[in-house]
Amino acid sequence: MSRLELLTPEGLRVDGRRPNELRKIIAKTSVLAQADGSAYIEQGNTKVLAAVYGPQEVRHRMQILHDRAIINVEFNVAPFSTSERKKRSKNDKYDNGIKLQTSQFPRSQIDIYLQVLQHDGGTLQACINAATMALIDAGIPMIDYVCASTAGCIDKQPVLDLNYLEESSDSPELTVAILPRTGKVNLMSMESRLHVDMLESVASLATEGCEQIHTILDAVVRDTTQHLKDSLMQ
Amino acid sequence: MVREADPSLNEKQFVLQSLKEGLRVDGRRPYDFRSLQLSFHSDFGHVQVQLGRTRVSAKVSAEVVRPRADKPTEGLLLFNTEISPMASPAFEVGRPSEEEVLISRTIEKALRRSRAVDTEGLCIVAGEKVWSIRVDLHFFDHEGNLVDCACIAAITALLHFRRPDVTVIGEEVTIHSLDQRNPVPLSVHHIPICVSFSFFDGGELLVVDPSILEEQIREGDMTIAMNIHKEICALSKAGGIPLEMDQIIRCSKIATTKTAEITEMIQKALADDKAKRQAK
């Protein structure tokens, strides 16, 4: 099997992006009627839908925390989301480290449901971004946005926002989620092998990506809430 | 579920105050690992690892199975973790706790996704027969940092394990029993070692290899799996307090030296065991 050329000699990637370029991001909020908050996000061909219910009564009384809310995250990958239709029963349960002011809602529960509609690399980052948007849409007080981005390393060249082809070519992938205001790292996860000397440059590229994503998401939130501001001004 | 009692406020304060002065309750310095003991059982691939008083046993076994349809030339590598209430009353029988899920996920990431074991070398007849290597991890005593201990146990057991030799003539496959032919070792590409960190005081203070008390008090944690070639095989930090990027880079540097130390210890233990077996 011939190896796919992931980076051309001119420094362009399989989908024509430059190494430090993000894919196109489309974000929408309030896309579901029933949920208290919802969001839909597209990062290139990765499409994720998020719904937030709550704060509401805790379903299992055993789990009640008396000083803060519990957060329940459910993650689902649609069987039609990948090109080879395979059944994935991976019940990923990652605590995506969303920073909420949970102490404001003692004895309650916040449910976050995530559905991956199309998978083209970077599901974790898309899920985190979608969850952030949905939580903002639900009006739950947060300390800051949680913006996530991936970065990898192809032929010793750090690249931002890997797609499925790049991800599955055994190149390392680092997902970083930051709080943009303080620049602190909320979540960091990596698979496959990466030399320790490269970590710093890859991580800083991912952080840069997070900041770009923050600008985009912030613009969307401000845009969708503009009418509220307008009605207040009248 | 039995929730373990949290340490008292006084205990908490004591641990934090001493950490601020660069001391730890068990007399270690912040970047010290506890003493590591590896003991091998008489059969191959059975090892017990003791890290301080945390104790994990790993047993590797192999069987011949049909490969997955999408990967006909690759053998299987399975990990099975079993945390019983024997280790700590916080664990329950049957239902895997969240901690257990995280431990097995980290180990799987560190050892399988980083391709530490050559799975293609486990193929006997493509599409028909491959070896399935199963690593059973049993946790006997929980005194903090189960992940690192389990990772050391798993990789040492894989290095120690010998599978029966196989000859293929045409269609016929013969598996030679241990007394017929010398069993063969697995081909292990590199040795990933997990190094866990705990963070205190808003991420300012960090310790390596947290004890159970430190795990209960900590504000955040991170695990880095690295090998001797200074390659990070897995990194996971989820939840807990947010950290500065510099702190994470510093952790990766610490992990480099710790990995080298532990790898050396594992290799020495394996060499000692080999010499002992040959002397018999």
Coordinates of N, CA, C and O in Angstrom, one line a residue, chain A residues 61-230:
Chain A
R61 N -31.7 9.6 43.0 CA -31.5 10.4 44.2 C -30.2 10.1 44.9 O -29.6 10.9 45.6
M62 N -29.7 8.9 44.6 CA -28.4 8.5 45.2 C -27.2 9.4 44.8 O -26.3 9.6 45.6
Q63 N -27.4 10.0 43.6 CA -26.2 10.7 43.1 C -26.2 12.2 43.5 O -25.3 12.9 43.2
I64 N -27.2 12.6 44.3 CA -27.3 14.0 44.6 C -26.1 14.5 45.3 O -25.5 13.9 46.2
L65 N -25.6 15.7 44.8 CA -24.5 16.3 45.5 C -25.1 17.6 46.2 O -25.8 18.3 45.6
H66 N -24.8 17.7 47.5 CA -25.5 18.8 48.2 C -24.9 20.2 48.0 O -25.5 21.1 48.4
D67 N -23.7 20.2 47.4 CA -23.2 21.6 47.3 C -23.1 22.0 45.8 O -22.8 23.2 45.5
R68 N -23.3 21.1 44.9 CA -23.2 21.5 43.5 C -24.1 20.6 42.6 O -24.6 19.6 43.1
A69 N -24.1 20.9 41.3 CA -24.9 20.1 40.4 C -24.1 19.0 39.8 O -22.8 19.1 39.8
I70 N -24.7 17.9 39.4 CA -23.9 16.9 38.7 C -24.1 17.1 37.2 O -25.2 17.5 36.8
I71 N -23.1 16.7 36.5 CA -23.2 16.9 35.1 C -23.1 15.5 34.4 O -22.2 14.7 34.7
N72 N -24.1 15.3 33.6 CA -24.1 14.0 32.9 C -23.9 14.2 31.4 O -24.7 14.9 30.8
V73 N -22.9 13.5 30.9 CA -22.7 13.7 29.5 C -22.9 12.4 28.7 O -22.4 11.4 29.1
E74 N -23.7 12.4 27.7 CA -23.9 11.2 26.9 C -23.5 11.5 25.5 O -23.8 12.5 24.9
F75 N -22.7 10.6 25.0 CA -22.1 10.8 23.7 C -22.5 9.7 22.7 O -22.5 8.5 23.1
N76 N -22.9 10.0 21.5 CA -23.4 9.0 20.6 C -22.8 9.3 19.2 O -22.9 10.4 18.8
V77 N -22.3 8.3 18.6 CA -21.9 8.4 17.2 C -22.9 7.7 16.3 O -23.2 6.5 16.5
A78 N -23.4 8.5 15.4 CA -24.4 7.9 14.5 C -23.7 6.8 13.6 O -22.6 7.0 13.1
P79 N -24.4 5.7 13.3 CA -23.8 4.6 12.5 C -23.5 5.1 11.1 O -22.6 4.5 10.4
F80 N -24.2 6.1 10.6 CA -24.0 6.6 9.2 C -22.9 7.7 9.2 O -22.7 8.3 8.1
S81 N -22.3 7.9 10.3 CA -21.4 9.1 10.3 C -20.1 8.8 9.6 O -19.4 9.8 9.2
T82 N -19.7 7.6 9.5 CA -18.4 7.3 8.8 C -18.6 6.7 7.4 O -19.7 6.3 7.1
S83 N -17.6 6.7 6.6 CA -17.8 6.2 5.2 C -18.0 4.7 5.2 O -18.9 4.2 4.5
E84 N -17.3 4.0 6.0 CA -17.6 2.5 6.2 C -18.6 2.5 7.3 O -18.3 2.9 8.4
R85 N -19.8 2.0 7.0 CA -20.8 1.9 8.0 C -20.5 0.8 8.9 O -20.8 -0.4 8.7
K86 N -19.9 1.2 10.0 CA -19.6 0.1 11.0 C -20.3 0.4 12.3 O -20.4 1.6 12.7
K87 N -20.6 -0.6 13.0 CA -21.2 -0.4 14.3 C -20.2 -0.1 15.3 O -19.2 -0.8 15.5
R88 N -20.3 1.0 16.0 CA -19.4 1.4 17.0 C -20.1 1.5 18.3 O -21.0 2.3 18.5
S89 N -19.8 0.5 19.1 CA -20.5 0.5 20.4 C -19.6 1.2 21.5 O -19.7 0.8 22.6
K90 N -18.8 2.0 21.0 CA -17.9 2.7 22.0 C -18.6 3.7 22.8 O -19.0 4.7 22.3
N91 N -18.9 3.3 24.0 CA -19.6 4.3 24.9 C -18.6 5.1 25.6 O -18.3 4.9 26.7
D92 N -18.2 6.1 24.9 CA -17.2 7.0 25.5 C -17.8 7.9 26.5 O -18.8 8.5 26.4
K93 N -17.1 7.9 27.6 CA -17.7 8.7 28.7 C -16.6 9.6 29.2 O -15.9 9.3 30.2
Y94 N -16.4 10.6 28.4 CA -15.3 11.5 28.9 C -15.9 12.7 29.6 O -16.8 13.4 29.1
D95 N -15.3 13.0 30.6 CA -15.6 14.2 31.4 C -14.9 15.3 30.6 O -13.7 15.4 30.6
N96 N -15.6 16.1 29.9 CA -14.9 17.0 29.1 C -14.5 18.3 29.8 O -14.2 19.3 29.2
G97 N -14.6 18.2 31.1 CA -14.0 19.3 31.9 C -14.6 20.6 31.6 O -13.9 21.6 31.7
I98 N -15.9 20.6 31.3 CA -16.6 21.9 31.1 C -16.5 22.7 32.5 O -16.8 22.1 33.5
K99 N -16.2 23.9 32.3 CA -16.1 24.7 33.6 C -17.4 25.4 33.8 O -17.8 26.4 33.1
L100 N -18.2 24.9 34.7 CA -19.5 25.5 35.0 C -19.4 26.0 36.5 O -18.7 25.6 37.3
Q101 N -20.3 27.0 36.7 CA -20.4 27.4 38.1 C -21.5 26.5 38.7 O -22.6 26.9 39.0
T102 N -21.1 25.2 38.9 CA -22.0 24.2 39.4 C -22.5 24.5 40.8 O -23.6 24.0 41.2
S103 N -21.8 25.3 41.5 CA -22.2 25.5 42.9 C -23.4 26.3 43.0 O -24.1 26.4 44.1
Q104 N -23.8 26.9 41.9 CA -25.1 27.7 41.9 C -26.3 26.8 41.9 O -27.4 27.3 42.2
F105 N -26.2 25.6 41.5 CA -27.3 24.7 41.4 C -27.1 23.5 42.3 O -26.9 22.4 41.7
P106 N -27.2 23.6 43.6 CA -27.0 22.4 44.4 C -28.2 21.4 44.2 O -29.3 21.9 43.8
R107 N -28.0 20.2 44.4 CA -29.0 19.1 44.3 C -29.6 19.1 42.9 O -30.8 18.7 42.8
S108 N -29.0 19.4 41.9 CA -29.6 19.4 40.6 C -28.7 18.7 39.6 O -27.5 18.3 39.9
Q109 N -29.2 18.5 38.4 CA -28.5 17.7 37.4 C -28.5 18.4 36.1 O -29.6 19.0 35.7
I110 N -27.4 18.4 35.3 CA -27.4 19.0 34.0 C -27.1 17.9 33.0 O -26.0 17.3 33.2
D111 N -27.9 17.7 32.1 CA -27.6 16.7 31.1 C -27.1 17.3 29.8 O -27.7 18.3 29.3
I112 N -26.1 16.7 29.3 CA -25.6 17.1 28.0 C -25.6 15.9 27.0 O -25.0 14.9 27.3
Y113 N -26.3 16.1 25.9 CA -26.4 15.0 25.0 C -25.6 15.4 23.7 O -25.9 16.5 23.2
L114 N -24.7 14.5 23.3 CA -24.0 14.9 22.1 C -24.2 13.8 21.0 O -24.2 12.6 21.3
Q115 N -24.4 14.3 19.8 CA -24.7 13.3 18.7 C -23.7 13.7 17.6 O -23.8 14.8 17.1
V116 N -22.9 12.8 17.2 CA -22.0 13.0 16.0 C -22.8 12.6 14.8 O -23.1 11.4 14.6
L117 N -23.0 13.5 13.9 CA -23.8 13.2 12.7 C -22.9 12.8 11.6 O -23.2 12.0 10.8
Q118 N -21.7 13.4 11.5 CA -20.8 13.1 10.5 C -19.4 13.2 11.1 O -19.1 14.1 11.8
H119 N -18.6 12.1 10.8 CA -17.3 12.1 11.5 C -16.2 12.3 10.5 O -16.1 11.5 9.5
D120 N -15.5 13.3 10.6 CA -14.4 13.6 9.7 C -13.2 14.1 10.5 O -12.6 15.1 10.2
G121 N -12.9 13.4 11.6 CA -11.8 13.8 12.4 C -12.1 14.9 13.4 O -13.0 15.7 13.2
G122 N -11.5 14.8 14.6 CA -11.7 15.8 15.6 C -13.0 15.8 16.2 O -13.6 16.9 16.4
T123 N -13.6 14.6 16.5 CA -14.9 14.6 17.1 C -14.9 15.2 18.5 O -15.8 15.9 18.9
L124 N -13.8 14.9 19.3 CA -13.7 15.4 20.6 C -13.8 16.9 20.7 O -14.5 17.5 21.4
Q125 N -13.0 17.5 19.8 CA -13.0 19.0 19.8 C -14.3 19.5 19.4 O -14.8 20.5 20.0
A126 N -14.9 18.9 18.4 CA -16.2 19.4 17.9 C -17.3 19.3 19.0 O -18.1 20.1 19.2
C127 N -17.2 18.1 19.8 CA -18.2 17.9 20.8 C -18.0 18.9 21.9 O -19.0 19.4 22.5
I128 N -16.8 19.2 22.3 CA -16.6 20.2 23.4 C -17.1 21.5 23.0 O -17.8 22.2 23.7
N129 N -16.8 21.9 21.7 CA -17.2 23.2 21.3 C -18.8 23.3 21.2 O -19.4 24.3 21.6
A130 N -19.4 22.2 20.7 CA -20.8 22.2 20.6 C -21.4 22.2 22.0 O -22.4 22.9 22.2
A131 N -20.9 21.5 23.0 CA -21.4 21.5 24.3 C -21.3 22.9 24.9 O -22.2 23.3 25.6
T132 N -20.2 23.6 24.7 CA -20.0 24.9 25.2 C -21.1 25.8 24.7 O -21.8 26.6 25.4
M133 N -21.4 25.7 23.4 CA -22.4 26.6 22.7 C -23.8 26.3 23.3 O -24.6 27.2 23.5
A134 N -24.1 25.0 23.5 CA -25.4 24.6 24.0 C -25.6 25.1 25.4 O -26.7 25.5 25.8
L135 N -24.5 25.0 26.2 CA -24.6 25.5 27.6 C -24.8 27.0 27.6 O -25.6 27.5 28.5
I136 N -24.2 27.7 26.7 CA -24.4 29.1 26.7 C -25.8 29.4 26.3 O -26.5 30.3 26.8
D137 N -26.3 28.6 25.3 CA -27.6 28.8 24.8 C -28.7 28.5 25.9 O -29.7 29.1 26.0
A138 N -28.3 27.6 26.8 CA -29.2 27.2 27.9 C -29.2 28.3 29.0 O -30.0 28.2 29.9
G139 N -28.2 29.2 28.9 CA -28.1 30.3 29.8 C -27.6 29.8 31.2 O -27.8 30.4 32.2
I140 N -26.8 28.8 31.1 CA -26.1 28.3 32.4 C -24.8 29.1 32.6 O -24.0 29.3 31.7
P141 N -24.7 29.7 33.8 CA -23.5 30.6 34.0 C -22.2 29.8 33.9 O -22.1 28.7 34.5
M142 N -21.3 30.3 33.1 CA -20.0 29.6 33.0 C -18.9 30.5 33.3 O -19.1 31.8 33.2
I143 N -17.8 30.0 33.7 CA -16.7 30.8 34.0 C -16.1 31.4 32.7 O -15.7 32.6 32.7
D144 N -16.1 30.6 31.7 CA -15.6 31.1 30.4 C -16.0 30.1 29.3 O -16.5 29.1 29.6
Y145 N -15.8 30.5 28.1 CA -16.0 29.5 27.0 C -15.0 28.4 27.2 O -13.9 28.6 27.8
V146 N -15.3 27.2 26.8 CA -14.3 26.1 26.7 C -14.1 25.8 25.2 O -15.0 25.3 24.6
C147 N -13.0 26.2 24.7 CA -12.7 26.0 23.3 C -11.7 25.0 23.1 O -10.6 25.0 23.7
A148 N -12.0 24.1 22.2 CA -11.1 22.9 21.9 C -10.6 22.9 20.5 O -11.3 23.4 19.6
S149 N -9.4 22.4 20.3 CA -8.9 22.3 19.0 C -7.9 21.2 19.0 O -7.3 20.8 20.0
T150 N -7.7 20.6 17.8 CA -6.7 19.5 17.7 C -5.5 20.0 16.9 O -5.6 21.0 16.2
A151 N -4.3 19.4 17.2 CA -3.2 19.7 16.4 C -2.4 18.4 16.3 O -2.4 17.5 17.2
G152 N -1.7 18.2 15.2 CA -0.9 17.0 15.0 C 0.4 17.3 14.5 O 0.8 18.5 14.5
C153 N 1.1 16.3 14.0 CA 2.4 16.5 13.5 C 2.6 15.6 12.4 O 2.5 14.4 12.5
I154 N 2.8 16.2 11.2 CA 3.1 15.4 10.0 C 4.5 15.7 9.5 O 4.8 16.9 9.2
D155 N 5.3 14.7 9.4 CA 6.7 14.9 8.9 C 7.4 16.1 9.7 O 8.0 17.0 9.1
K156 N 7.2 16.0 11.0 CA 7.8 17.0 11.9 C 7.3 18.4 11.6 O 7.9 19.4 12.1
Q157 N 6.2 18.5 11.0 CA 5.6 19.9 10.7 C 4.3 19.9 11.6 O 3.4 19.1 11.3
P158 N 4.2 20.8 12.6 CA 2.9 20.8 13.3 C 1.8 21.3 12.4 O 1.9 22.2 11.7
V159 N 0.7 20.6 12.5 CA -0.5 21.0 11.7 C -1.7 21.1 12.6 O -1.8 20.4 13.6
L160 N -2.6 22.0 12.2 CA -3.8 22.3 13.0 C -5.0 21.6 12.5 O -5.1 21.5 11.3
D161 N -5.9 21.2 13.4 CA -7.2 20.7 13.0 C -7.2 19.6 12.0 O -7.5 19.7 10.8
L162 N -6.8 18.4 12.5 CA -6.7 17.2 11.6 C -8.0 16.7 11.1 O -9.0 16.7 11.8
N163 N -8.1 16.3 9.8 CA -9.3 15.7 9.3 C -9.1 14.2 9.4 O -8.1 13.7 9.9
Y164 N -10.1 13.4 9.0 CA -10.2 12.0 9.2 C -9.0 11.3 8.6 O -8.4 10.4 9.2
L165 N -8.6 11.7 7.3 CA -7.5 11.1 6.6 C -6.2 11.3 7.4 O -5.4 10.3 7.6
E166 N -6.0 12.5 7.9 CA -4.8 12.8 8.6 C -4.7 12.1 10.0 O -3.7 11.6 10.4
E167 N -5.9 12.0 10.6 CA -6.1 11.4 11.9 C -5.8 9.9 11.8 O -5.1 9.3 12.7
S168 N -6.3 9.3 10.8 CA -6.1 7.8 10.7 C -4.8 7.4 10.1 O -4.6 6.2 9.9
S169 N -4.0 8.3 9.7 CA -2.7 7.9 9.1 C -1.6 7.7 10.2 O -0.4 7.7 9.8
D170 N -2.0 7.4 11.4 CA -1.1 7.1 12.4 C -0.2 8.3 12.8 O 0.9 8.1 13.3
S171 N -0.7 9.5 12.5 CA 0.1 10.6 13.0 C -0.5 11.0 14.4 O -1.6 10.8 14.7
P172 N 0.4 11.6 15.2 CA -0.1 11.9 16.6 C -1.2 13.0 16.5 O -1.1 13.9 15.6
E173 N -2.1 12.9 17.4 CA -3.1 13.9 17.5 C -3.3 14.4 18.9 O -3.5 13.6 19.8
L174 N -3.2 15.7 19.1 CA -3.3 16.2 20.4 C -4.6 17.1 20.5 O -4.7 18.0 19.6
T175 N -5.4 16.8 21.4 CA -6.6 17.7 21.6 C -6.4 18.5 22.8 O -6.1 18.0 23.9
V176 N -6.6 19.8 22.6 CA -6.4 20.8 23.8 C -7.7 21.6 23.9 O -8.2 22.0 22.9
A177 N -8.1 21.7 25.2 CA -9.3 22.6 25.4 C -8.8 23.7 26.4 O -8.2 23.3 27.4
I178 N -9.0 24.9 26.1 CA -8.5 26.0 27.0 C -9.7 26.9 27.4 O -10.8 26.9 26.8
L179 N -9.4 27.7 28.4 CA -10.3 28.8 28.8 C -9.6 30.0 28.2 O -8.6 30.4 28.6
P180 N -10.2 30.5 27.1 CA -9.5 31.6 26.3 C -9.1 32.8 27.1 O -8.1 33.4 26.8
R181 N -9.9 33.2 28.1 CA -9.6 34.4 28.8 C -8.3 34.3 29.6 O -7.5 35.2 29.6
T182 N -8.1 33.2 30.3 CA -6.9 33.0 31.1 C -5.8 32.2 30.3 O -4.6 32.3 30.7
G183 N -6.2 31.5 29.3 CA -5.3 30.8 28.5 C -4.9 29.5 29.2 O -4.0 28.8 28.8
K184 N -5.6 29.1 30.2 CA -5.3 27.9 31.0 C -5.8 26.7 30.3 O -6.9 26.7 29.6
V185 N -5.1 25.6 30.4 CA -5.5 24.3 29.7 C -6.5 23.5 30.6 O -6.2 23.2 31.7
N186 N -7.6 23.3 30.0 CA -8.7 22.6 30.7 C -8.6 21.1 30.5 O -8.7 20.3 31.4
L187 N -8.3 20.7 29.3 CA -8.3 19.3 28.9 C -7.1 19.1 27.9 O -6.9 20.0 27.1
M188 N -6.5 18.0 28.0 CA -5.4 17.7 27.1 C -5.4 16.2 26.9 O -5.4 15.5 27.9
S189 N -5.4 15.8 25.7 CA -5.4 14.3 25.5 C -4.7 14.0 24.2 O -4.8 14.7 23.2
M190 N -3.9 13.0 24.3 CA -3.1 12.7 23.1 C -3.1 11.2 22.9 O -3.1 10.4 23.8
E191 N -3.1 10.8 21.6 CA -2.9 9.4 21.3 C -1.8 9.3 20.2 O -1.4 10.3 19.6
S192 N -1.3 8.1 20.0 CA -0.2 7.8 19.1 C 1.1 8.6 19.6 O 1.1 9.2 20.6
R193 N 2.2 8.4 18.9 CA 3.4 8.8 19.5 C 3.9 10.1 19.0 O 3.9 10.4 17.8
L194 N 4.4 10.9 19.9 CA 4.9 12.2 19.6 C 6.2 12.5 20.4 O 6.2 12.2 21.6
H195 N 7.2 13.0 19.8 CA 8.4 13.2 20.5 C 8.2 14.4 21.5 O 7.6 15.4 21.1
V196 N 8.9 14.3 22.6 CA 8.6 15.3 23.7 C 9.1 16.7 23.2 O 8.5 17.7 23.7
D197 N 10.1 16.7 22.4 CA 10.5 18.1 22.0 C 9.5 18.8 21.1 O 9.5 20.0 21.0
M198 N 8.7 18.0 20.4 CA 7.7 18.6 19.5 C 6.4 19.0 20.3 O 5.6 19.8 19.8
L199 N 6.3 18.5 21.5 CA 5.1 18.8 22.3 C 4.8 20.3 22.4 O 3.6 20.7 22.2
E200 N 5.8 21.0 22.7 CA 5.6 22.4 22.9 C 5.0 23.2 21.7 O 4.1 23.9 21.8
S201 N 5.6 22.9 20.5 CA 5.2 23.6 19.3 C 3.8 23.1 18.9 O 3.0 23.9 18.5
V202 N 3.5 21.8 19.1 CA 2.2 21.3 18.7 C 1.1 21.9 19.6 O 0.1 22.3 19.2
A203 N 1.5 21.9 20.9 CA 0.5 22.4 21.9 C 0.2 23.9 21.7 O -0.9 24.3 21.8
S204 N 1.3 24.6 21.3 CA 1.0 26.1 21.2 C 0.2 26.3 19.9 O -0.6 27.3 19.9
L205 N 0.4 25.5 18.9 CA -0.4 25.6 17.7 C -1.9 25.3 18.0 O -2.8 26.0 17.6
A206 N -2.1 24.3 18.8 CA -3.5 23.9 19.2 C -4.1 25.0 20.0 O -5.3 25.4 19.8
T207 N -3.3 25.7 20.9 CA -3.8 26.8 21.7 C -4.2 27.9 20.8 O -5.3 28.6 21.0
E208 N -3.4 28.2 19.8 CA -3.7 29.2 18.8 C -5.0 28.9 18.1 O -5.9 29.8 17.9
G209 N -5.2 27.7 17.7 CA -6.5 27.2 17.1 C -7.6 27.5 18.0 O -8.7 27.9 17.6
C210 N -7.5 27.2 19.3 CA -8.5 27.4 20.3 C -8.9 28.8 20.3 O -10.1 29.2 20.4
E211 N -8.0 29.7 20.3 CA -8.3 31.1 20.3 C -9.0 31.6 19.1 O -9.9 32.4 19.2
Q212 N -8.6 31.0 17.9 CA -9.4 31.4 16.7 C -10.8 30.9 16.8 O -11.8 31.6 16.4
I213 N -11.0 29.7 17.3 CA -12.3 29.1 17.5 C -13.1 30.0 18.5 O -14.3 30.3 18.2
H214 N -12.5 30.5 19.5 CA -13.2 31.3 20.5 C -13.7 32.6 19.8 O -14.9 32.9 20.0
T215 N -13.0 33.2 18.9 CA -13.4 34.4 18.2 C -14.7 34.1 17.4 O -15.6 34.8 17.4
I216 N -14.6 32.9 16.7 CA -15.7 32.5 15.8 C -17.0 32.3 16.7 O -18.1 32.8 16.4
L217 N -16.8 31.5 17.8 CA -18.0 31.1 18.6 C -18.6 32.3 19.3 O -19.8 32.5 19.3
D218 N -17.7 33.2 19.7 CA -18.1 34.4 20.4 C -18.9 35.3 19.5 O -20.0 35.8 19.9
A219 N -18.5 35.4 18.2 CA -19.2 36.2 17.2 C -20.6 35.6 17.0 O -21.6 36.3 16.9
V220 N -20.7 34.3 17.0 CA -22.0 33.6 16.8 C -22.9 33.9 17.9 O -24.1 34.3 17.8
V221 N -22.4 33.8 19.2 CA -23.2 34.0 20.3 C -23.7 35.5 20.4 O -24.9 35.8 20.6
R222 N -22.8 36.4 20.1 CA -23.2 37.8 20.1 C -24.2 38.1 19.0 O -25.1 38.9 19.2
D223 N -24.1 37.4 17.9 CA -25.0 37.7 16.8 C -26.4 37.2 17.1 O -27.4 37.9 16.9
T224 N -26.5 36.0 17.7 CA -27.8 35.4 18.0 C -28.5 36.1 19.2 O -29.7 36.0 19.3
T225 N -27.7 36.8 20.0 CA -28.3 37.4 21.1 C -28.5 38.9 20.9 O -29.0 39.6 21.8
Q226 N -28.2 39.3 19.7 CA -28.3 40.8 19.4 C -29.7 41.3 19.6 O -29.9 42.4 20.1
H227 N -30.7 40.5 19.2 CA -32.1 41.0 19.3 C -32.5 41.2 20.7 O -33.3 42.1 21.0
L228 N -31.9 40.4 21.6 CA -32.2 40.6 23.0 C -31.7 42.0 23.5 O -32.4 42.8 24.2
K229 N -30.5 42.3 23.0 CA -29.9 43.6 23.4 C -30.7 44.7 22.8 O -31.0 45.7 23.5
D230 N -31.1 44.5 21.5 CA -31.9 45.6 20.9 C -33.2 45.8 21.6 O -33.6 47.0 21.8

